[in-house]
Amino acid sequence: MGCNQAKPIAPMDAPGATVAQQVEWKILPSSQEARKKFEADGTLGKNSDPGQLELRTLLDDPLAQPVIFKYVTEVAKAQDLFLCWMDILEFKKIPSEGFRRTTAMTIYNKYIKPDAALVIGDIEMNERERYKAELEASRENPNLISLKFFDKVQQRCFTGLYYNVYIPFKQTNEYLFLTKQLQERYNVVKLNDFEYFSKLGEGGFGFVVHCRKKSTGRHYAMKLQTKKGLLECFADDPYRADFEKQAFATCQHPFIVNLDYAFQTDSLAIMVLG
């Protein structure tokens, strides 16, 4: 089936051009991949339910973090749990033993020490004393402070956030608005918004098909790439997986194929070019 020739149009008048520039093509893992990752780094329990996985995913998203923090501060009054959880998450990224020990002391003084300003309540006194003793011992032996040093505290914070923040937050309009924002930010359209014709070509980890958007009748070339292939190809620098999308989004021109949509499924990263 052929396409009718359309007259050239001004770059920013191209359907979807603004959408394509605003969409952040973040390579989102599948729920199974996300669960495996979070269990491996100790931030999600082995038998966690789907709600806990959603909370853990939201805590990892820069768009969701300020929304959750606002709710935590204004409604749930659980700043200590949120800030402690985030500080420990950053602590786990520190490669240097010396700096890790310094940061561990800050976390202890801020959240675990009995008279700390943002003391976490659900920690037994003998556990607080153990942290103090191990931090003292680490003066001579900094490698005592491993990346998993605060795992139990972080898990307590997460449990508190789940029951005291996430469950009531999920019943609010703010939650509905946030999920809509995330959907619009990362997935403007879906695969079933199009009908498909012939394959136009294929490459190392993807292929291109001729498709038509059902709501507009407009024809496109849809490039579908496996996220596994992209991430393996750019394993040394995963952000490079986004370069092609960014190049298309910033080069809107009548004589260059336009990127009208960028979205994804659990396994595919997809660009719709027209």
XYZ file of C-alpha atoms in Angstrom:
274
model
C 0.000 0.000 0.000
C 1.506 3.327 -1.046
C 1.456 6.687 0.685
C 0.193 9.946 -0.783
C 2.871 12.580 -1.261
C 2.472 15.398 1.247
C 3.708 18.918 0.601
C 6.663 20.072 2.749
C 5.629 21.614 6.038
C 7.405 23.935 8.448
C 9.607 22.026 10.915
C 7.691 22.726 14.108
C 4.332 22.299 12.340
C 5.121 18.653 11.721
C 2.581 16.463 13.557
C 4.133 15.190 16.749
C 7.341 17.211 16.411
C 6.853 18.985 19.717
C 5.823 15.717 21.348
C 8.975 13.989 20.139
C 11.173 16.728 21.564
C 9.437 16.682 24.944
C 9.384 12.916 25.414
C 12.241 11.561 27.486
C 13.181 8.230 25.934
C 14.296 6.569 29.107
C 15.138 2.889 28.631
C 12.774 1.470 31.229
C 13.395 -2.118 32.321
C 10.563 -4.634 32.405
C 8.996 -5.238 35.818
C 10.896 -8.534 36.049
C 14.207 -6.843 35.187
C 13.511 -4.013 37.650
C 12.694 -6.474 40.431
C 15.913 -8.408 39.766
C 17.977 -5.206 39.825
C 16.438 -3.853 43.041
C 16.705 -7.204 44.823
C 20.374 -7.413 43.821
C 21.217 -3.975 45.237
C 19.382 -4.735 48.488
C 16.712 -2.052 48.109
C 13.812 -4.472 47.554
C 12.972 -7.633 49.482
C 12.823 -11.033 47.781
C 9.101 -11.534 48.438
C 7.928 -7.969 47.829
C 4.504 -7.387 46.299
C 3.748 -5.357 43.114
C 2.975 -2.252 45.175
C 6.411 -2.340 46.788
C 7.988 -2.736 43.357
C 6.042 0.293 42.103
C 7.152 2.375 45.095
C 10.782 1.334 44.565
C 10.508 2.286 40.884
C 8.964 5.676 41.733
C 11.743 6.397 44.220
C 14.210 5.867 41.367
C 12.467 8.293 39.007
C 13.524 11.983 38.992
C 10.026 13.040 37.926
C 8.366 11.161 40.803
C 10.838 11.993 43.590
C 9.760 15.638 44.187
C 6.068 14.681 44.060
C 6.560 11.961 46.666
C 8.735 14.232 48.805
C 6.041 16.927 48.771
C 3.471 14.391 49.969
C 5.934 13.025 52.538
C 6.564 16.528 53.901
C 3.093 18.071 53.798
C 0.847 15.093 54.537
C 2.619 11.983 55.796
C 5.198 13.827 57.943
C 7.766 11.137 57.182
C 10.709 13.240 56.012
C 13.095 11.187 58.138
C 12.228 7.952 56.310
C 12.420 9.487 52.838
C 15.644 11.440 53.384
C 17.369 8.545 55.144
C 16.394 6.153 52.353
C 17.704 8.537 49.678
C 20.941 9.255 51.568
C 21.662 5.536 51.916
C 20.934 5.072 48.208
C 23.603 7.690 47.427
C 25.941 6.091 49.991
C 25.774 2.836 48.017
C 27.223 4.568 44.958
C 30.444 5.678 46.692
C 33.490 3.704 45.467
C 36.083 5.261 47.817
C 36.371 3.585 51.248
C 37.513 6.805 52.929
C 34.666 8.924 51.588
C 32.221 6.091 52.249
C 33.238 6.060 55.913
C 32.816 9.844 56.160
C 29.348 9.585 54.602
C 28.467 6.687 56.917
C 29.326 8.866 59.921
C 27.036 11.594 58.561
C 24.163 9.126 58.121
C 24.694 7.750 61.641
C 24.726 11.228 63.209
C 21.720 12.355 61.184
C 19.387 9.346 61.500
C 20.671 6.605 63.840
C 22.314 8.319 66.800
C 19.724 8.380 69.639
C 19.583 12.192 69.773
C 19.777 12.694 65.979
C 17.681 15.490 64.483
C 15.862 13.080 62.136
C 16.209 9.932 64.214
C 14.612 6.787 62.748
C 12.421 5.431 65.526
C 12.212 1.761 64.572
C 15.810 0.838 65.470
C 16.688 -1.023 68.682
C 19.232 0.590 71.013
C 21.634 -2.356 70.741
C 21.606 -1.961 66.954
C 22.400 1.746 67.289
C 25.300 0.838 69.565
C 26.542 -1.720 67.043
C 26.636 0.909 64.283
C 28.525 3.262 66.598
C 31.076 0.580 67.517
C 31.659 -0.466 63.903
C 32.104 3.141 62.816
C 34.671 3.650 65.588
C 36.520 0.492 64.503
C 36.525 1.703 60.903
C 38.888 4.545 61.834
C 41.679 1.976 61.654
C 40.029 -0.276 59.078
C 37.811 1.682 56.616
C 36.950 -1.450 54.609
C 34.620 -2.459 57.471
C 32.121 -0.035 55.912
C 30.768 -2.017 52.962
C 28.129 -0.832 50.506
C 25.614 -2.990 52.406
C 26.457 -1.392 55.766
C 23.053 0.314 56.122
C 20.893 -2.258 54.300
C 18.768 -3.074 57.366
C 18.119 0.599 58.087
C 17.226 1.250 54.459
C 14.820 -1.693 54.455
C 13.127 -0.319 57.587
C 12.803 3.081 55.922
C 11.318 1.477 52.822
C 8.780 -0.494 54.865
C 7.781 2.700 56.657
C 7.450 4.573 53.365
C 5.336 1.782 51.915
C 2.780 1.677 54.733
C 2.823 5.324 55.846
C 3.302 7.048 52.489
C 2.717 4.884 49.409
C -0.563 3.219 50.449
C -2.344 6.491 51.392
C -0.644 8.390 48.531
C -2.059 5.902 46.018
C -5.590 6.981 46.997
C -4.959 10.645 46.130
C -5.434 12.759 43.021
C -1.713 13.546 43.207
C -0.948 9.879 42.525
C -3.314 9.804 39.538
C -1.736 12.976 38.166
C 1.777 11.575 38.651
C 1.011 8.312 36.846
C -0.503 10.324 33.986
C 2.621 12.506 33.852
C 4.874 9.449 33.740
C 2.775 7.899 30.990
C 2.920 11.088 28.917
C 6.629 11.564 29.580
C 7.745 8.081 28.616
C 4.942 6.622 26.453
C 2.913 9.046 24.336
C 1.481 6.297 22.133
C 1.193 2.504 22.189
C 1.771 -0.242 19.631
C -1.945 -0.840 19.156
C -2.419 2.808 18.118
C -1.024 1.753 14.718
C -1.859 -0.741 11.997
C 1.006 -2.482 10.238
C 1.907 -3.324 6.643
C 5.206 -4.586 5.213
C 8.679 -4.828 6.732
C 10.950 -2.161 5.236
C 14.292 -3.395 6.543
C 16.175 -4.872 9.468
C 19.486 -4.536 11.285
C 21.571 -6.027 14.061
C 18.968 -5.803 16.826
C 15.876 -4.335 15.223
C 13.747 -3.799 12.153
C 11.660 -1.129 10.405
C 8.035 -1.560 9.345
C 5.553 0.514 7.358
C 2.653 1.499 9.619
C -0.278 3.893 9.810
C -1.599 5.690 12.884
C -5.236 4.710 13.316
C -6.453 8.049 14.690
C -4.979 10.211 11.908
C -4.425 7.884 8.941
C -0.875 9.212 8.676
C 1.761 6.766 7.375
C 5.091 6.210 9.127
C 8.205 4.101 9.198
C 8.407 2.526 12.653
C 11.842 1.490 13.893
C 11.696 -1.175 16.602
C 14.892 -2.060 18.471
C 15.308 -4.572 21.268
C 16.277 -2.864 24.508
C 18.466 -5.852 25.329
C 20.404 -5.311 22.093
C 20.725 -1.561 22.687
C 21.953 -1.954 26.235
C 24.423 -4.678 25.256
C 25.723 -2.576 22.361
C 26.207 0.475 24.591
C 27.137 -1.383 27.774
C 30.102 0.944 28.354
C 27.846 4.021 28.238
C 24.066 3.269 28.342
C 23.199 6.939 27.755
C 24.471 6.564 24.172
C 21.412 4.414 23.473
C 19.470 7.702 23.503
C 21.686 9.544 20.982
C 19.806 8.552 17.822
C 16.476 9.589 19.298
C 17.924 12.916 20.460
C 19.426 13.577 17.023
C 16.110 12.942 15.262
C 14.180 15.036 17.815
C 16.433 18.080 17.388
C 16.705 17.918 13.570
C 13.141 18.755 12.561
C 13.316 19.848 8.898
C 11.158 19.441 5.756
C 13.958 17.520 4.000
C 14.919 15.254 6.917
C 12.706 12.446 8.157
C 10.925 13.633 11.321
C 10.691 11.790 14.625
C 7.028 12.097 15.567
C 6.914 9.642 18.485
C 9.308 7.738 20.718
C 7.963 5.134 23.133
C 8.664 1.651 24.428
C 7.359 -1.702 25.592
C 8.961 -4.028 28.136
C 11.332 -5.339 25.463
C 11.392 -2.774 22.631
C 12.528 0.837 22.157
C 10.497 2.339 19.311
C 10.809 5.404 17.088
C 8.050 6.480 14.706
C 9.446 8.414 11.735
C 7.356 10.306 9.222
